[in-house]
Coordinates of C-alpha atoms and ligand atoms in Angstrom, one line a residue:
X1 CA 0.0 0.0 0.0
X2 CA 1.6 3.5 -1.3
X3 CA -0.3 6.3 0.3
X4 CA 1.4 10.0 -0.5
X5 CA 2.7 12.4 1.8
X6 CA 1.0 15.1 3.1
X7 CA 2.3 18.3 4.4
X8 CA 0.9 17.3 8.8
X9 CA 3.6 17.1 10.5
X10 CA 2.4 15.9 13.7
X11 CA 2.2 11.7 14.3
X12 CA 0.3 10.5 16.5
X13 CA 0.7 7.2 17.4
X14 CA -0.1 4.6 19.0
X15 CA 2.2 1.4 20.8
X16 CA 0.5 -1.9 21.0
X17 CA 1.4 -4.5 23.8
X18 CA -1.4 -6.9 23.8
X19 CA 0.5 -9.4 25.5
X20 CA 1.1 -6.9 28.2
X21 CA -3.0 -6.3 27.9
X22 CA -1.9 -2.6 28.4
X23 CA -3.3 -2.2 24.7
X24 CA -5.0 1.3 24.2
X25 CA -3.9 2.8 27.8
X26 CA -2.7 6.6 27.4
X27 CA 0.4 5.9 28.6
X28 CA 1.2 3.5 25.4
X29 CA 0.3 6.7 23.4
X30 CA 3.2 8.1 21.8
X31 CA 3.8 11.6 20.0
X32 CA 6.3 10.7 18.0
X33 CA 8.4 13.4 16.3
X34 CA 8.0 14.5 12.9
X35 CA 9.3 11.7 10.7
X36 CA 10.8 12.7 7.0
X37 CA 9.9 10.5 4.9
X38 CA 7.7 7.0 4.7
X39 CA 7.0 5.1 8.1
X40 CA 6.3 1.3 8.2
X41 CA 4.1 -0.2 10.3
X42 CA 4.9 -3.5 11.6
X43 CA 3.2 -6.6 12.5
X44 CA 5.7 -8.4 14.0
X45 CA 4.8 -11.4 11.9
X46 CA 6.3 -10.2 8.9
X47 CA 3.8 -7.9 7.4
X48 CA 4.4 -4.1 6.9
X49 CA 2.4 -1.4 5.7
X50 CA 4.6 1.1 4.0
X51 CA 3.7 4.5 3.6
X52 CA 4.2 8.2 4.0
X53 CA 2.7 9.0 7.2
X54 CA 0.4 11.3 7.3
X55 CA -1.5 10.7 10.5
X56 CA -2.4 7.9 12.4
X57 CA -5.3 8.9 14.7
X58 CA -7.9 7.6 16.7
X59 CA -7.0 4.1 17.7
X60 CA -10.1 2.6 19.4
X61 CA -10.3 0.5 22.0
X62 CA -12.1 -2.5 21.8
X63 CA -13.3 -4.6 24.7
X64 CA -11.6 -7.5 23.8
X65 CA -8.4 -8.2 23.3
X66 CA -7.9 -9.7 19.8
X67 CA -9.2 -6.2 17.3
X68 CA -8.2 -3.2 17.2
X69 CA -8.7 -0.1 14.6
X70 CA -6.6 2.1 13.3
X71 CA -8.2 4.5 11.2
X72 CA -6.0 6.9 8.6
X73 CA -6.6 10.4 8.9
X74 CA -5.9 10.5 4.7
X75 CA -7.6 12.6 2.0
X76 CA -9.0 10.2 -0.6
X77 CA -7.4 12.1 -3.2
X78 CA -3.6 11.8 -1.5
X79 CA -4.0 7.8 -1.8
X80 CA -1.8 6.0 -4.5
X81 CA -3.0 2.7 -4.6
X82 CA -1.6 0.5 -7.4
X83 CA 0.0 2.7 -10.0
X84 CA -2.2 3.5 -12.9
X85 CA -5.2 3.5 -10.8
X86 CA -7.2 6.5 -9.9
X87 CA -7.6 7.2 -6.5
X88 CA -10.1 5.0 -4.6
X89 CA -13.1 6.5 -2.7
X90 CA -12.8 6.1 0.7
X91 CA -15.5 3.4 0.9
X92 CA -13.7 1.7 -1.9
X93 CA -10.2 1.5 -0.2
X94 CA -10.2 -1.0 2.8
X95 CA -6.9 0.5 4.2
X96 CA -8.3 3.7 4.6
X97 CA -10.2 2.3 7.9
X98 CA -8.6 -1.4 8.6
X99 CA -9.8 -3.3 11.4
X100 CA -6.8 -6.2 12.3
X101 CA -8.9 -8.8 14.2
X102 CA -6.3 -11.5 13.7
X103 CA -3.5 -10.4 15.7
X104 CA -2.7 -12.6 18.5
X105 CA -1.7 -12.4 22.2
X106 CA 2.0 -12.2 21.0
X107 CA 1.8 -9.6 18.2
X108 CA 2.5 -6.1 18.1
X109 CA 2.7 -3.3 16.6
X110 CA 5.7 -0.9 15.6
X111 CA 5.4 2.2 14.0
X112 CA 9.2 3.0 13.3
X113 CA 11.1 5.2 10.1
X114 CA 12.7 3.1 7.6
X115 CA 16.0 3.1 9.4
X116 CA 14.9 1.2 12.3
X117 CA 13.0 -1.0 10.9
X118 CA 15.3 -2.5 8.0
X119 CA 17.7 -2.6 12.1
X120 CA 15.1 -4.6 13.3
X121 CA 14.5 -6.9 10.4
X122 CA 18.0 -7.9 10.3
X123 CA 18.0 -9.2 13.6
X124 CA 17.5 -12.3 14.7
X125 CA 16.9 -13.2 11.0
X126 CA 19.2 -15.6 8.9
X127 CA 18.4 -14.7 6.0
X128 CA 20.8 -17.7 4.1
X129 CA 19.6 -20.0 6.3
X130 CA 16.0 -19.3 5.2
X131 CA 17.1 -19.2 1.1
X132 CA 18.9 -22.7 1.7
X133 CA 15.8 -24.0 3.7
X134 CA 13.4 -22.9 0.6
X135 CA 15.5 -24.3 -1.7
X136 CA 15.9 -27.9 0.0
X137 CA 12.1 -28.2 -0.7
X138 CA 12.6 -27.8 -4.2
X139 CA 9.0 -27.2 -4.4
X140 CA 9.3 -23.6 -4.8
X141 CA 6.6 -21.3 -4.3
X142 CA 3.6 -23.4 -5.6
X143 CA 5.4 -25.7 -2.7
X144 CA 4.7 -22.7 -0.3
X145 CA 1.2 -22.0 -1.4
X146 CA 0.4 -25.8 -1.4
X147 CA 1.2 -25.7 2.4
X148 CA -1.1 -23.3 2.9
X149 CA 0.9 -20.3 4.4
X150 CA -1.3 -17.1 4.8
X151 CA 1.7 -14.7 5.3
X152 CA 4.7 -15.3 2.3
X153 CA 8.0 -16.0 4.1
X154 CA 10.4 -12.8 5.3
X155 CA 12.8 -13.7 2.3
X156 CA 10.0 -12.3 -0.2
X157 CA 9.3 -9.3 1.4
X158 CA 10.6 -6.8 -0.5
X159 CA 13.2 -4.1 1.4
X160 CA 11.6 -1.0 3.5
X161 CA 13.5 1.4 1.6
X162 CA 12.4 -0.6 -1.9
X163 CA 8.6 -0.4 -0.8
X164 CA 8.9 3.1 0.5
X165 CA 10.3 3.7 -3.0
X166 CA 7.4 3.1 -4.6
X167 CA 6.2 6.6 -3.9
X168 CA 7.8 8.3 -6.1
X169 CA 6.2 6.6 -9.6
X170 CA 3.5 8.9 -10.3
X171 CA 0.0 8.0 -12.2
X172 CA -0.2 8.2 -15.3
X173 CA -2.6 6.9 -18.6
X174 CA 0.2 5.9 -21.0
X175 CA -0.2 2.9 -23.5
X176 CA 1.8 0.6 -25.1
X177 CA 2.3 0.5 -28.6
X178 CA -0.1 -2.2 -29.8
X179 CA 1.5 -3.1 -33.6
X180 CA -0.9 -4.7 -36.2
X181 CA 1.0 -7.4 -37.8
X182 CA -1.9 -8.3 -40.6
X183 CA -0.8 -8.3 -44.0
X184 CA 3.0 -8.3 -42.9
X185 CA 3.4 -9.7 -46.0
X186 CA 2.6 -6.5 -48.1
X187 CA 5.1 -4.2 -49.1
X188 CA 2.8 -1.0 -48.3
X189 CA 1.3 -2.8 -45.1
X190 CA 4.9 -3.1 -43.8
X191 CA 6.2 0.1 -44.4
X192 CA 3.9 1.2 -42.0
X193 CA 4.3 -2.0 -39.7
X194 CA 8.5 -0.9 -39.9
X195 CA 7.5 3.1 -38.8
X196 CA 5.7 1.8 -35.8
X197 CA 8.2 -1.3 -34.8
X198 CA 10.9 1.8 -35.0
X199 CA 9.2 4.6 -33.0
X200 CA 7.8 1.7 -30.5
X201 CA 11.6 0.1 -30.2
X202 CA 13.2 3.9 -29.9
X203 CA 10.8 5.3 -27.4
X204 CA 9.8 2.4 -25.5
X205 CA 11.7 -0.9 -26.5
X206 CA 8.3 -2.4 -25.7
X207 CA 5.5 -3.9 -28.3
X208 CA 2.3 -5.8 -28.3
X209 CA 1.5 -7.1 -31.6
X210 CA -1.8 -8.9 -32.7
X211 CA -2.5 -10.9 -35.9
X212 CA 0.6 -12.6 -36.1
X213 CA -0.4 -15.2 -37.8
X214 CA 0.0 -17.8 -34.8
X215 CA -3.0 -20.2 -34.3
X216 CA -4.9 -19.0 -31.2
X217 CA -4.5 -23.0 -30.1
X218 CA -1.0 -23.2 -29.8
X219 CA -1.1 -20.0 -27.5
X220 CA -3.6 -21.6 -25.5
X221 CA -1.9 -25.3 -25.6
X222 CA 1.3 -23.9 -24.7
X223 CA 0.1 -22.0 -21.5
X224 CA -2.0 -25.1 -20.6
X225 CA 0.8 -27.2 -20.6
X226 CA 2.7 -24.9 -18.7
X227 CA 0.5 -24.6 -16.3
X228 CA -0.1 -28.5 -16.0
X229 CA 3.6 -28.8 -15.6
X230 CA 3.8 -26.5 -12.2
X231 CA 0.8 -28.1 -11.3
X232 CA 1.6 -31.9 -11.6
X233 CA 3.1 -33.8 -8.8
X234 CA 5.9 -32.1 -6.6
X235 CA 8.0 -35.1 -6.4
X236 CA 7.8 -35.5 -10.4
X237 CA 9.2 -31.7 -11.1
X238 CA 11.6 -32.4 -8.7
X239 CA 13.7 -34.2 -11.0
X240 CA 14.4 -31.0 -13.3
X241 CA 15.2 -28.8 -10.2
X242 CA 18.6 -27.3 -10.3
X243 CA 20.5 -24.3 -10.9
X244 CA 22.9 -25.7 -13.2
X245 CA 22.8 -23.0 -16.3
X246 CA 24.1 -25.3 -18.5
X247 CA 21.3 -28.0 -18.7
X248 CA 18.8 -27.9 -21.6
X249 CA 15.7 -28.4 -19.1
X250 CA 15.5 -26.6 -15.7
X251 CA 12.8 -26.1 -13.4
X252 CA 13.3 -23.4 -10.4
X253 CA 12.4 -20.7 -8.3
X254 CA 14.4 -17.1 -8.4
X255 CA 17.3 -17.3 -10.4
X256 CA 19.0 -15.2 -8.6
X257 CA 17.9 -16.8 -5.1
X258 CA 21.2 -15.9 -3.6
X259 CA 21.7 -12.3 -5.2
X260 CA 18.6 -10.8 -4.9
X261 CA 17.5 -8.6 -2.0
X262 CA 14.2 -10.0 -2.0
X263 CA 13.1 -13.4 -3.2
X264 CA 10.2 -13.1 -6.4
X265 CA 6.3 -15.0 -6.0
X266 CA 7.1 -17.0 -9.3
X267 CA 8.6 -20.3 -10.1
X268 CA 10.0 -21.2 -13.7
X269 CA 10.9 -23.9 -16.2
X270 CA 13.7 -23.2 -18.6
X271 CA 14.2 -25.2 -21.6
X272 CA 17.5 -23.7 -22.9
X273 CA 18.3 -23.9 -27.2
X274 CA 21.1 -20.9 -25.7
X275 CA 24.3 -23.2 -26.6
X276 CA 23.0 -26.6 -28.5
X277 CA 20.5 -24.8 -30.6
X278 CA 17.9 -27.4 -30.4
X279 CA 16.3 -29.8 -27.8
X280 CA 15.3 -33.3 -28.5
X281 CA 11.7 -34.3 -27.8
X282 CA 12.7 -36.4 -25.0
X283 CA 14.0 -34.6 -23.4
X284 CA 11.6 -32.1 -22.5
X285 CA 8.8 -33.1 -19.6
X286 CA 6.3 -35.9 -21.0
X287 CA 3.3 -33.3 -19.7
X288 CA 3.6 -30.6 -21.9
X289 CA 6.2 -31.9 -24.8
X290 CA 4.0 -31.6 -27.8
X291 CA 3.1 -28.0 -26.7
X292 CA 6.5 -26.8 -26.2
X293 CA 7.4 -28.6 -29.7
X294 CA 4.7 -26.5 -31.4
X295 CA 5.3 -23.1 -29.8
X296 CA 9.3 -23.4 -30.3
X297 CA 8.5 -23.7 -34.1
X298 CA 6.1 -21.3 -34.2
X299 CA 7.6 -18.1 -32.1
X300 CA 10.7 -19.0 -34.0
X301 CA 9.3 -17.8 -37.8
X302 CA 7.3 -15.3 -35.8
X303 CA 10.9 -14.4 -34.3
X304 CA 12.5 -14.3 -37.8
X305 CA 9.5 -11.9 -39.0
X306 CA 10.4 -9.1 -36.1
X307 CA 14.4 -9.9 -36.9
X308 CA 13.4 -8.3 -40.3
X309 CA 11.6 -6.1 -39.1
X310 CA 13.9 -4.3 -36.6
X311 CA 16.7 -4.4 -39.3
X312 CA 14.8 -2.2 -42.0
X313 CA 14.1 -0.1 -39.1
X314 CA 17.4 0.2 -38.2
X315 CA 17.9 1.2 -42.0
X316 CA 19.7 -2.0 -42.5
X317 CA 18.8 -4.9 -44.7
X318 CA 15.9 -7.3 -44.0
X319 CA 18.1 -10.1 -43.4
X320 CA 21.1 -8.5 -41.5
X321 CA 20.0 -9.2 -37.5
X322 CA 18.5 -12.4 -38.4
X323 CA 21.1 -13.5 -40.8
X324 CA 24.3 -12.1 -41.1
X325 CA 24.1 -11.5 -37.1
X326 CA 22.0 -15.1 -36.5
X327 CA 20.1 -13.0 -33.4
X328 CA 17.9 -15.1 -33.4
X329 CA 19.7 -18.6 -33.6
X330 CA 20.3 -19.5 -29.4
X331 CA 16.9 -19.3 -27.7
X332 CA 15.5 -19.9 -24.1
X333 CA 11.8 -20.5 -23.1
X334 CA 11.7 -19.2 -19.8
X335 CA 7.7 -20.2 -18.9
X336 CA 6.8 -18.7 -15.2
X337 CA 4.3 -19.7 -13.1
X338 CA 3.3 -17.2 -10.6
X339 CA 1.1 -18.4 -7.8
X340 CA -1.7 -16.4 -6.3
X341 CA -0.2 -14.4 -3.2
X342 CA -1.6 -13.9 0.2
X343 CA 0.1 -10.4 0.3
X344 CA 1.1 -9.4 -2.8
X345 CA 1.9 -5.4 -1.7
X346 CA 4.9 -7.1 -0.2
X347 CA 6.5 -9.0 -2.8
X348 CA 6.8 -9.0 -6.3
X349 CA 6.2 -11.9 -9.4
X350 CA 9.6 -10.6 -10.9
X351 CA 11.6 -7.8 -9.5
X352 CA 12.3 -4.6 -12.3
X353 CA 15.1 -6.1 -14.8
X354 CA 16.1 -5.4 -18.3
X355 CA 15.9 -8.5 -20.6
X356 CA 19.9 -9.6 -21.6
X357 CA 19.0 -11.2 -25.5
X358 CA 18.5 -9.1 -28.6
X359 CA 15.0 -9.5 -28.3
X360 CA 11.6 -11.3 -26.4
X361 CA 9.0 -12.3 -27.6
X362 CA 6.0 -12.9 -24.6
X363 CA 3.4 -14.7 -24.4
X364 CA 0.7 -13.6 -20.8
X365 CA -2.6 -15.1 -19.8
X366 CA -5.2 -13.0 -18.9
X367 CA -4.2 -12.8 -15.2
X368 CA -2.1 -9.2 -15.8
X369 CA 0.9 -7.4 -13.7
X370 CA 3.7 -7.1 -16.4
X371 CA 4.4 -3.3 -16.1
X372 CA 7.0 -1.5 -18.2
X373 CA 8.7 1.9 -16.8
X374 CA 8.3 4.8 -19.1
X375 CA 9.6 8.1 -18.0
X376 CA 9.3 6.7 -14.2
X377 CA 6.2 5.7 -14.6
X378 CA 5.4 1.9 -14.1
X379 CA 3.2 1.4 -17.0
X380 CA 0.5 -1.6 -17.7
X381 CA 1.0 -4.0 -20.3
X382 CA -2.2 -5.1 -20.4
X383 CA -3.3 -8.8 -21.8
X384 CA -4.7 -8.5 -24.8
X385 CA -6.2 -11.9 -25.9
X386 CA -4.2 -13.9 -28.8
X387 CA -1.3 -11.2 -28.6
X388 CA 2.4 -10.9 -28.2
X389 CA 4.5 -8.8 -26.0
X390 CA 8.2 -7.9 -27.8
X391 CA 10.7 -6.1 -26.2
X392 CA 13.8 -5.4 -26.7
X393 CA 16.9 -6.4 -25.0
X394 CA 20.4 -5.3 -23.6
X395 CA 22.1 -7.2 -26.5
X396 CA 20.1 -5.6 -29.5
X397 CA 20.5 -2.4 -27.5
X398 CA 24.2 -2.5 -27.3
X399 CA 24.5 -3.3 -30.9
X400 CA 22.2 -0.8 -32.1
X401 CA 24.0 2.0 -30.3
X402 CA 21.3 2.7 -27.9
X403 CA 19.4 3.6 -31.1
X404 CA 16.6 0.9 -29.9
X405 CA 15.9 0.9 -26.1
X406 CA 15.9 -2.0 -23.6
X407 CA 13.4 -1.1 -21.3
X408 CA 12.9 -1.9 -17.6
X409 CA 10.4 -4.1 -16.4
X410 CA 8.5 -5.9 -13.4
X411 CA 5.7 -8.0 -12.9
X412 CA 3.4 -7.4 -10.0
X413 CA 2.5 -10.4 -7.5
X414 CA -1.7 -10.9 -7.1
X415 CA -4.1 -11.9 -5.1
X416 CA -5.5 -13.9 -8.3
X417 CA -3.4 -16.2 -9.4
X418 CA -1.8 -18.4 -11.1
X419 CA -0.5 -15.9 -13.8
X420 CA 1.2 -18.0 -16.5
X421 CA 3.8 -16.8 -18.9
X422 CA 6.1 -17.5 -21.6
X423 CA 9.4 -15.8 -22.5
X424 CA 11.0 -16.4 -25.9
X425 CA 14.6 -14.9 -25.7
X426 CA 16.8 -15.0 -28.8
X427 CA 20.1 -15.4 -27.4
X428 CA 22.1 -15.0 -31.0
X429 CA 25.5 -17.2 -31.0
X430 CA 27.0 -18.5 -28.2
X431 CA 28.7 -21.4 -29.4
X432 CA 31.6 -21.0 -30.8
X433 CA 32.1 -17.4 -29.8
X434 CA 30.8 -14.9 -31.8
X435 CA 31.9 -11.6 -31.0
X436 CA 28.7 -8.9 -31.4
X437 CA 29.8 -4.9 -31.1
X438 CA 27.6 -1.7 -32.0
X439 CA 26.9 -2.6 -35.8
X440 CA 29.7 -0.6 -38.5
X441 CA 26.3 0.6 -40.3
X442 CA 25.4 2.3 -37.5
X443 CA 28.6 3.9 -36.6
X444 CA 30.3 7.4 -37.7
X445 CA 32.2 9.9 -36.4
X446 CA 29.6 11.9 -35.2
X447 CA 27.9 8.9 -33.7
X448 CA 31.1 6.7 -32.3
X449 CA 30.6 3.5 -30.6
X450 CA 29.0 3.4 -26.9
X451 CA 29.8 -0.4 -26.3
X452 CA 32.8 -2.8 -26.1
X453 CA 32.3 -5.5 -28.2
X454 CA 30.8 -8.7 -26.7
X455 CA 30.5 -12.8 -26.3
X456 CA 27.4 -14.3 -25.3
X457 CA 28.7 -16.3 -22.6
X458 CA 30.6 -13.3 -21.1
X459 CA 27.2 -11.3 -21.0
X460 CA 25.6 -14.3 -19.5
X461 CA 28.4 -15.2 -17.6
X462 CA 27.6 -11.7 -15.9
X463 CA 24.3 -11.5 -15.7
X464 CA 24.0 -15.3 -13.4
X465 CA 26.3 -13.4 -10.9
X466 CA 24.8 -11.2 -10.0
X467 CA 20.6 -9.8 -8.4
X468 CA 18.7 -9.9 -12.0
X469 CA 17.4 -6.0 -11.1
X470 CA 21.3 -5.5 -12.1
X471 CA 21.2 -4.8 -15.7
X472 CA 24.6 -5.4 -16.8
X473 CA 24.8 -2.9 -19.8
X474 CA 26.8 -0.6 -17.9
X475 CA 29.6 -2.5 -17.5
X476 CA 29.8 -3.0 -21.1
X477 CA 29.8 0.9 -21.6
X478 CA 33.0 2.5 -23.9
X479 CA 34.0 5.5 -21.2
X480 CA 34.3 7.9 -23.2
Ligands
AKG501 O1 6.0 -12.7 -16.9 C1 6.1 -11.7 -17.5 O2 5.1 -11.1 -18.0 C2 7.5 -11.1 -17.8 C3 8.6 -12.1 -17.5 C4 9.9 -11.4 -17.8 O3 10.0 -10.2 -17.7 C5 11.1 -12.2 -18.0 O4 11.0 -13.5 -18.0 O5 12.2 -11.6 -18.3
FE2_502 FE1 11.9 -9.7 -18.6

């Protein structure tokens, strides 16, 4: 919950101790002094509300000792709820007035700044301890859901400061470029299909496209059978789990476990094509083989298409990213399945990252949360039934020149869930080394080269060591 700041500066507050029963006595009344800056309340079961305080005020009491209410002294109109929303009514917007019924004798409540509390939550909290234990269960997060936990485990919670961040993205109406792909075929229809893939690439490096050309089926068939892979037996997945980068097939959760901050609400299945090109039919899970087979071929032609279609806007030849440059020869299907969360303000389904490969090609259910950020504005990529997402990547961004733009992204966690998706990244050539630099057509002296040149495996290399939110690019930058 992201509430803005107003311009009060006096916080009233109030200290909870039900387990001393001294709950709403005056004495536990504090003034506290102006804070600058958000506040976090804190459960001490791991559940914060993070927000610019504004005032806290009237805490009831209540004659038993399990409720409370705290009601928020907050002008409807100051209230951010999720971005790209207008401001709730009051009646609409259960935080304004929550009542916690559900605390028990041994909770309490903290209001503290950020400071503290990011001091409190690293105490008494091994936060390795709690990675490895998730990770032993190699259930992932489904496994977690399965159990039935109603608060997500403190490794998920995103940081104070990260959460307190999310103030400053303001509201905003702006849409993604949605491309028309019918007719691609016609030279007319595709001059104006090339404009739009080149303003869309230079301003946002983010794409929908519709009538592609791609069988609504497939779409369909390859979601289901990535949702009946997550869905089958634990003890069956658990024979593709690993964090080996190398294999062909791996199922997971958070990539970057050990790197991140915060742990993402998603799980994922890989099935690599990065460094052998090609995967045999056996060896991809029995449950969802013949859908994976279709969509590879598929998103692969509909890849090809885009690789032309990038180069002439680039003012290159059709066939220059696709073929001379083989962009689109490794790929990855990286297929996420992101469970319904029991507090998804505190976590996200995949922390804000730029996409390493020349290019993506996305396929979302219906579910929703993918946002792009535009001019610091987390922006909506909204499903669109029988549609693509494309974006482009730090690869194709580093070659271009920074003329195309690989944009930042996240997906929110939900309430509703699961939210199934499927990333197609074209990798280019891994094996044996191809070396990829900003392209000589796209060089002069009044627009020199911004990158070093490049292997795959050394971007890649990279990009496993480290949190995923870490983009990379910049160590690739010429200083100049
Ligand atoms: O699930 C999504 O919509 C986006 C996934 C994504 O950004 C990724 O795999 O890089
Ligand atoms: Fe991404």
């Amino acid at each position: 919950m992201a509430l803005n700041r107003s311009e009060q500066t006096d916080y009233e507050v109030y200290s909870i101790h039900p387990n001393k029963r001294k709950i709403f006595k005056p004495k536990n009344k504090i003034k506290l002094k102006p804070i600058n800056g958000p506040v976090i309340i804190r459960l001490c079961s791991p559940v914060h509300f993070a927000f610019n305080a504004d005032r806290l005020s009237h805490t009831k009491e209540k004659k038993e000792a399990t409720g409370f209410t705290v009601s928020l002294s907050l002008p409807p109109s100051r209230i951010l709820a999720r971005q790209n929303q207008k401001a709730p009514k009051p009646e609409e917007f259960p935080c304004l007035r929550f009542t916690l019924k559900w605390y028990t004798m041994s909770d309490r409540i903290h209001i503290t700044n950020i400071n503290e509390s990011i001091a409190e939550s690293t105490k008494n909290y091994n936060r390795v301890k709690e990675l490895k234990a998730f990770e032993d269960t190699k259930a992932g997060v489904k496994g977690l859901v399965d159990s039935g936990i109603v608060n997500i485990p403190k490794i998920f919670i995103r940081p104070p400061d990260e959460l307190a961040g999310e103030l400053k993205y303001g509201q905003n109406n702006l849409q993604v470029p949605v491309i028309d792909f019918t007719r691609i075929e016609s030279h007319i229809r595709s001059k104006k299909i090339i404009d739009e893939v080149r303003q869309a690439s230079k301003e946002w490096g983010f794409f929908q496209v519709v009538n592609h050309g791609i069988p609504p089926g497939v779409l369909d068939g390859m979601l289901n059978g990535i949702r009946r892979f997550h869905e089958q037996d634990a003890e069956v997945k658990k024979e593709y789990y690993s964090r080996d980068q190398t294999k062909k097939v791996i199922y997971g959760s958070n990539v970057d476990l050990y790197t991140s901050r915060a742990a993402n609400w998603r799980d994922t299945l890989t099935i690599s094509m990065m460094f052998s090109y090609h995967v045999e039919p056996h060896e991809l899970p029995s449950i969802c083989r013949s859908a994976i087979i279709e969509y590879i071929n598929q998103v692969t032609k509909l890849g090809e298409v885009v690789f032309e279609l990038l180069s002439e806007a680039l003012g290159l030849i059709p066939e220059h990213l696709g073929g001379t440059l083989e962009c689109g020869r490794g790929r990855a299907l990286v297929c996420h399945y992101y469970p319904a969360c029991p507090e998804p303000n505190l976590t996200l389904g995949i922390s804000k990252h730029t996409d390493p490969p020349f290019l993506t090609i996305l396929l979302q259910d219906q579910i929703g949360g993918l946002q792009v950020l535009r001019d610091n504005h987390w922006v909506d990529v909204p499903p669109v039934s029988g549609s693509f997402v494309v974006n482009i990547g730090n690869f194709l961004q580093m070659i271009s020149n920074d003329e195309f733009k690989s944009a930042e992204h996240r997906v929110l966690a939900n309430r509703v869930g699961p939210r199934i998706s499927v990333a197609c990244f074209f990798t280019g050539v891994a094996v044996p080394p191809k070396i990829y630099g900003p392209i000589k057509e796209l060089i002069s002296e009044e627009n020199p080269p911004l990158y070093k040149e490049f292997t795959v495996s050394e971007y890649v290399t990279k990009f496993y060591s480290k949190a995923i939110d870490k983009s990379g690019l910049e160590d690739f930058k010429l200083k100049g």
